[in-house]
PDB file of C-alpha atoms in Angstrom:
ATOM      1  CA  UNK A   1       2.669   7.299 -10.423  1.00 62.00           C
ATOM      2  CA  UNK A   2       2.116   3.730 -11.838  1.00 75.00           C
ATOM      3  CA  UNK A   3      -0.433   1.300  -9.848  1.00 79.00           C
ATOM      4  CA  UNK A   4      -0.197  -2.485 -10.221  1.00 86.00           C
ATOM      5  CA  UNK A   5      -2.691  -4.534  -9.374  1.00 84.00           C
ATOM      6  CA  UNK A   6      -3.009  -8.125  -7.630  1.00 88.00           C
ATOM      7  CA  UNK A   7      -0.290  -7.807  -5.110  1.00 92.00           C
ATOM      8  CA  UNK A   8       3.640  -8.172  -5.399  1.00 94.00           C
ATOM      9  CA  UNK A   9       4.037 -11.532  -6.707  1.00 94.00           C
ATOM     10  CA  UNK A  10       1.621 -11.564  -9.049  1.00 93.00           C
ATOM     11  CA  UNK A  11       3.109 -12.534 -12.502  1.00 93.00           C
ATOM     12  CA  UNK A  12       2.705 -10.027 -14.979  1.00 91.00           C
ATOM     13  CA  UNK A  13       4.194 -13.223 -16.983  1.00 91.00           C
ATOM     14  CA  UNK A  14       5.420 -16.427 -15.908  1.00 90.00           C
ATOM     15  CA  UNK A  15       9.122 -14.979 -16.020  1.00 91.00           C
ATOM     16  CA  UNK A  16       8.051 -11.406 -14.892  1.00 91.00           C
ATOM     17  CA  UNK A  17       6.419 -11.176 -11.586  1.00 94.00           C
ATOM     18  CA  UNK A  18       5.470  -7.890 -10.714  1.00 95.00           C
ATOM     19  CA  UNK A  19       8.164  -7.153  -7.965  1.00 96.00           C
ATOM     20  CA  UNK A  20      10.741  -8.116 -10.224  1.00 95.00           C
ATOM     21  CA  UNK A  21       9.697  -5.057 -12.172  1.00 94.00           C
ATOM     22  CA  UNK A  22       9.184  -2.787  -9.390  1.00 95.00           C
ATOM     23  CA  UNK A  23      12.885  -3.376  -8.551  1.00 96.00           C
ATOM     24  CA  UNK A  24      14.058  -3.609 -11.781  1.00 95.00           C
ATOM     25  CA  UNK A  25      12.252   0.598 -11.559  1.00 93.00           C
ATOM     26  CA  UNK A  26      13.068   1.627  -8.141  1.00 91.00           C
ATOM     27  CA  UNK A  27      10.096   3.293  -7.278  1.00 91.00           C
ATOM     28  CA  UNK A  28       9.006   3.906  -3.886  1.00 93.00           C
ATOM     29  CA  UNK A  29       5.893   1.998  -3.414  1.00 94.00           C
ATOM     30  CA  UNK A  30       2.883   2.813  -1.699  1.00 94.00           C
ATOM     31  CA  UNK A  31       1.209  -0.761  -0.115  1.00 95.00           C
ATOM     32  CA  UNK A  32      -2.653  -0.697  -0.220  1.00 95.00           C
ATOM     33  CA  UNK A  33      -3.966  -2.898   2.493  1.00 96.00           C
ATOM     34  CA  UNK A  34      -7.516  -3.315   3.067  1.00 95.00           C
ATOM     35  CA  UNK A  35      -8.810  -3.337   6.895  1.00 95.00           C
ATOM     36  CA  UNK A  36     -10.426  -6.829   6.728  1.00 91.00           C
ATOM     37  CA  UNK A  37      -9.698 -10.741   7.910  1.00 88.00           C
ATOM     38  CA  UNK A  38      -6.124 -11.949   6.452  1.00 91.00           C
ATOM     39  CA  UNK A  39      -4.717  -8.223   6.125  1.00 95.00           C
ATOM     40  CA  UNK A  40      -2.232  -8.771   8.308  1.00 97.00           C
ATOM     41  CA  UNK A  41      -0.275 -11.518   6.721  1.00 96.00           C
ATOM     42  CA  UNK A  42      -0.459 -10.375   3.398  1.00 95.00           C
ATOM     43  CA  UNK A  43       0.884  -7.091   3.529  1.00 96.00           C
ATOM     44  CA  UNK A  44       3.329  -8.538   6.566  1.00 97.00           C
ATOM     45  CA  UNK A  45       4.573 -10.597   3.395  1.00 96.00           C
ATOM     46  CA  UNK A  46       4.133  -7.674   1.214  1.00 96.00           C
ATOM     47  CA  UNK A  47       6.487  -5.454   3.222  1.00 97.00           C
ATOM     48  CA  UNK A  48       8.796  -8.063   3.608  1.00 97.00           C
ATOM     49  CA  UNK A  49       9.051  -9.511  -0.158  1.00 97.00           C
ATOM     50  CA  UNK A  50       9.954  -5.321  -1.031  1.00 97.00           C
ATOM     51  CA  UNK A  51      12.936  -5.281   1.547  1.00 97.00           C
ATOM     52  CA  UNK A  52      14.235  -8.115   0.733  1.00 97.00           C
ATOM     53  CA  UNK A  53      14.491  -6.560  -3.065  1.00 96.00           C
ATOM     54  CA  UNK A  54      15.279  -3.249  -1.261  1.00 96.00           C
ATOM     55  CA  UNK A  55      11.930  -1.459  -3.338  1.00 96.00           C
ATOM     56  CA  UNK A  56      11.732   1.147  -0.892  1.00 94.00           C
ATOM     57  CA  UNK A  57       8.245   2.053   0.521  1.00 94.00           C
ATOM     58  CA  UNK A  58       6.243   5.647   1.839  1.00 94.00           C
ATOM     59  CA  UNK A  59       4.166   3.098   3.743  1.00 95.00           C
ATOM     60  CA  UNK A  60       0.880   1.440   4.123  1.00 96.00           C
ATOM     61  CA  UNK A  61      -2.670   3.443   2.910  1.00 96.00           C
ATOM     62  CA  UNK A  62      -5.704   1.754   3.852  1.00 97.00           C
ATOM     63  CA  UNK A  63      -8.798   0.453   3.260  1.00 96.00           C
ATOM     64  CA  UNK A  64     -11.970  -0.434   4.414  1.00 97.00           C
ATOM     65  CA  UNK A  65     -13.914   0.232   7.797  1.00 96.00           C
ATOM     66  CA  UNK A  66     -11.766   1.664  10.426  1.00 96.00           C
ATOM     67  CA  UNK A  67      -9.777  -1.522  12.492  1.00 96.00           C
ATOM     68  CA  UNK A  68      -6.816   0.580  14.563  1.00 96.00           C
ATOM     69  CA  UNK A  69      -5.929  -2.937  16.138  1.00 96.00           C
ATOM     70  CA  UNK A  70      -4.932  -4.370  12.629  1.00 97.00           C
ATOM     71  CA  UNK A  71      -3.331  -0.935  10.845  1.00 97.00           C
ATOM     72  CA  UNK A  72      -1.380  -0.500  14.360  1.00 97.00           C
ATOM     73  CA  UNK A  73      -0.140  -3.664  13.982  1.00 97.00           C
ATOM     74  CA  UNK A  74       0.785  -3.842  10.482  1.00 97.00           C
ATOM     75  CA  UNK A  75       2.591  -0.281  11.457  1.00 97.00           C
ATOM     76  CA  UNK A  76       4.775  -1.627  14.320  1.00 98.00           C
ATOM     77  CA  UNK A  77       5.582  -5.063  13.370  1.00 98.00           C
ATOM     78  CA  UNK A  78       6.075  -4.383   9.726  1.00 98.00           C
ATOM     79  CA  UNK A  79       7.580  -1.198  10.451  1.00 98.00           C
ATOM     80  CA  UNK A  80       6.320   1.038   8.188  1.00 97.00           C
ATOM     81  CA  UNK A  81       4.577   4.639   7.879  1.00 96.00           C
ATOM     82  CA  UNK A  82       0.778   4.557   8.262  1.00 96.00           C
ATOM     83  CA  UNK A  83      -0.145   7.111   5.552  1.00 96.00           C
ATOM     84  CA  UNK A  84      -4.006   6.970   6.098  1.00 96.00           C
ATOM     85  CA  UNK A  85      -7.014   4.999   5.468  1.00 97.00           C
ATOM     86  CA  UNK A  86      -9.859   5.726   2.898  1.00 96.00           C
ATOM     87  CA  UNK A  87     -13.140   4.751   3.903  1.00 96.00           C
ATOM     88  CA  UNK A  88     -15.952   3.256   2.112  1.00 96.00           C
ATOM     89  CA  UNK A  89     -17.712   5.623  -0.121  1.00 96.00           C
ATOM     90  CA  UNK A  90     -21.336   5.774  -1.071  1.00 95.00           C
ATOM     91  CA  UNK A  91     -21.731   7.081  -3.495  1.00 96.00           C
ATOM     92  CA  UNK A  92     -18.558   6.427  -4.983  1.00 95.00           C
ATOM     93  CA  UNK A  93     -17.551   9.789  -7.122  1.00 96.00           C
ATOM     94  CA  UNK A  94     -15.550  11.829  -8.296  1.00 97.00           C
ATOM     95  CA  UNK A  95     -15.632  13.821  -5.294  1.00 97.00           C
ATOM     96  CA  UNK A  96     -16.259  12.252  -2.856  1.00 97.00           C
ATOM     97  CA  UNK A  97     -13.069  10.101  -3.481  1.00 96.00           C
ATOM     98  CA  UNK A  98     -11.462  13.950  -3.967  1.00 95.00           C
ATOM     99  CA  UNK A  99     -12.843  14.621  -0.276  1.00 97.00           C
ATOM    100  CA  UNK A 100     -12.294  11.557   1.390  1.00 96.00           C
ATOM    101  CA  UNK A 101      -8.815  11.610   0.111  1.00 94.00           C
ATOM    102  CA  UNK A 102      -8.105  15.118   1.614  1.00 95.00           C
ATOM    103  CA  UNK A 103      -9.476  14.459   4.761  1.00 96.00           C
ATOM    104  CA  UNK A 104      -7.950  10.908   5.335  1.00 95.00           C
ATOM    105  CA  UNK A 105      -4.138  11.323   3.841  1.00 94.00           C
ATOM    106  CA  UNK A 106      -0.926  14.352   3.901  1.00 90.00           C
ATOM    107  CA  UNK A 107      -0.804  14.625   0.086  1.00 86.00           C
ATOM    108  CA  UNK A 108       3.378  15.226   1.457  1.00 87.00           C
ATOM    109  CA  UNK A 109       3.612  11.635   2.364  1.00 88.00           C
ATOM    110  CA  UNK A 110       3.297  10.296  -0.940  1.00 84.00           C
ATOM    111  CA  UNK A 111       5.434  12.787  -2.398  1.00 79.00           C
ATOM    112  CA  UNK A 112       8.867  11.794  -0.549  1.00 66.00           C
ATOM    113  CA  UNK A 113      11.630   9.354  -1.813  1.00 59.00           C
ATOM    114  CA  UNK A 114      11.128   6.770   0.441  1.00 51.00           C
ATOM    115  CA  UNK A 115      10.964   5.125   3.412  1.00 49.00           C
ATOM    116  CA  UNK A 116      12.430   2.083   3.584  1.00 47.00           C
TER     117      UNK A 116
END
């Protein structure tokens, strides 16, 4: 698994932007969206900017305070896998990331080739 940070187009340099490398690997990608204000654009963006590269995708894990109105729509209009949504932690450990991570996501999801 490799994690990037900053979002797709963020340059990693000025002729490298990160989704030019994710293509360039072929990876399916896992979006990380948080729950709040503006979350639908970006990852709308997100989702599209991978297809039109053809970086395939297991879908969308979340972020943040439960908002089913926003994930649902990110879902259907981006049309992509809801995988699960980690909640805020306090305190933020070891295990309770281990925890929240079993009860909020199918490890199985993450471990496919990708869906689109």
């Amino acid at each position: 698994m490799i994690e990037t940070a900053g979002g797709v187009m963020t340059p990693l340099t000025i002729e490298a932007p990160t989704i030019d490398v994710l293509a360039r690997w072929g990876f399916p990608t896992v979006i990380v969206a948080r729950t709040a204000l503006g979350t639908i654009n970006h990852s709308l963006l997100t989702i599209e900017a991978l297809r039109r590269r053809n970086i395939p995708m297991l879908g969308v894990a979340f972020v943040g305070e439960a908002n089913e109105e926003t994930q649902n729509a990110i879902a259907r209009m981006g049309d992509v896998k809801m995988l699960g949504r980690l909640p805020p932690l306090a305190p933020l450990t070891r295990e309770t990331l281990r925890d929240a991570f079993a009860a909020s996501f199918a490890i199985g999801d993450f471990l496919k080739g990708g869906a689109g």
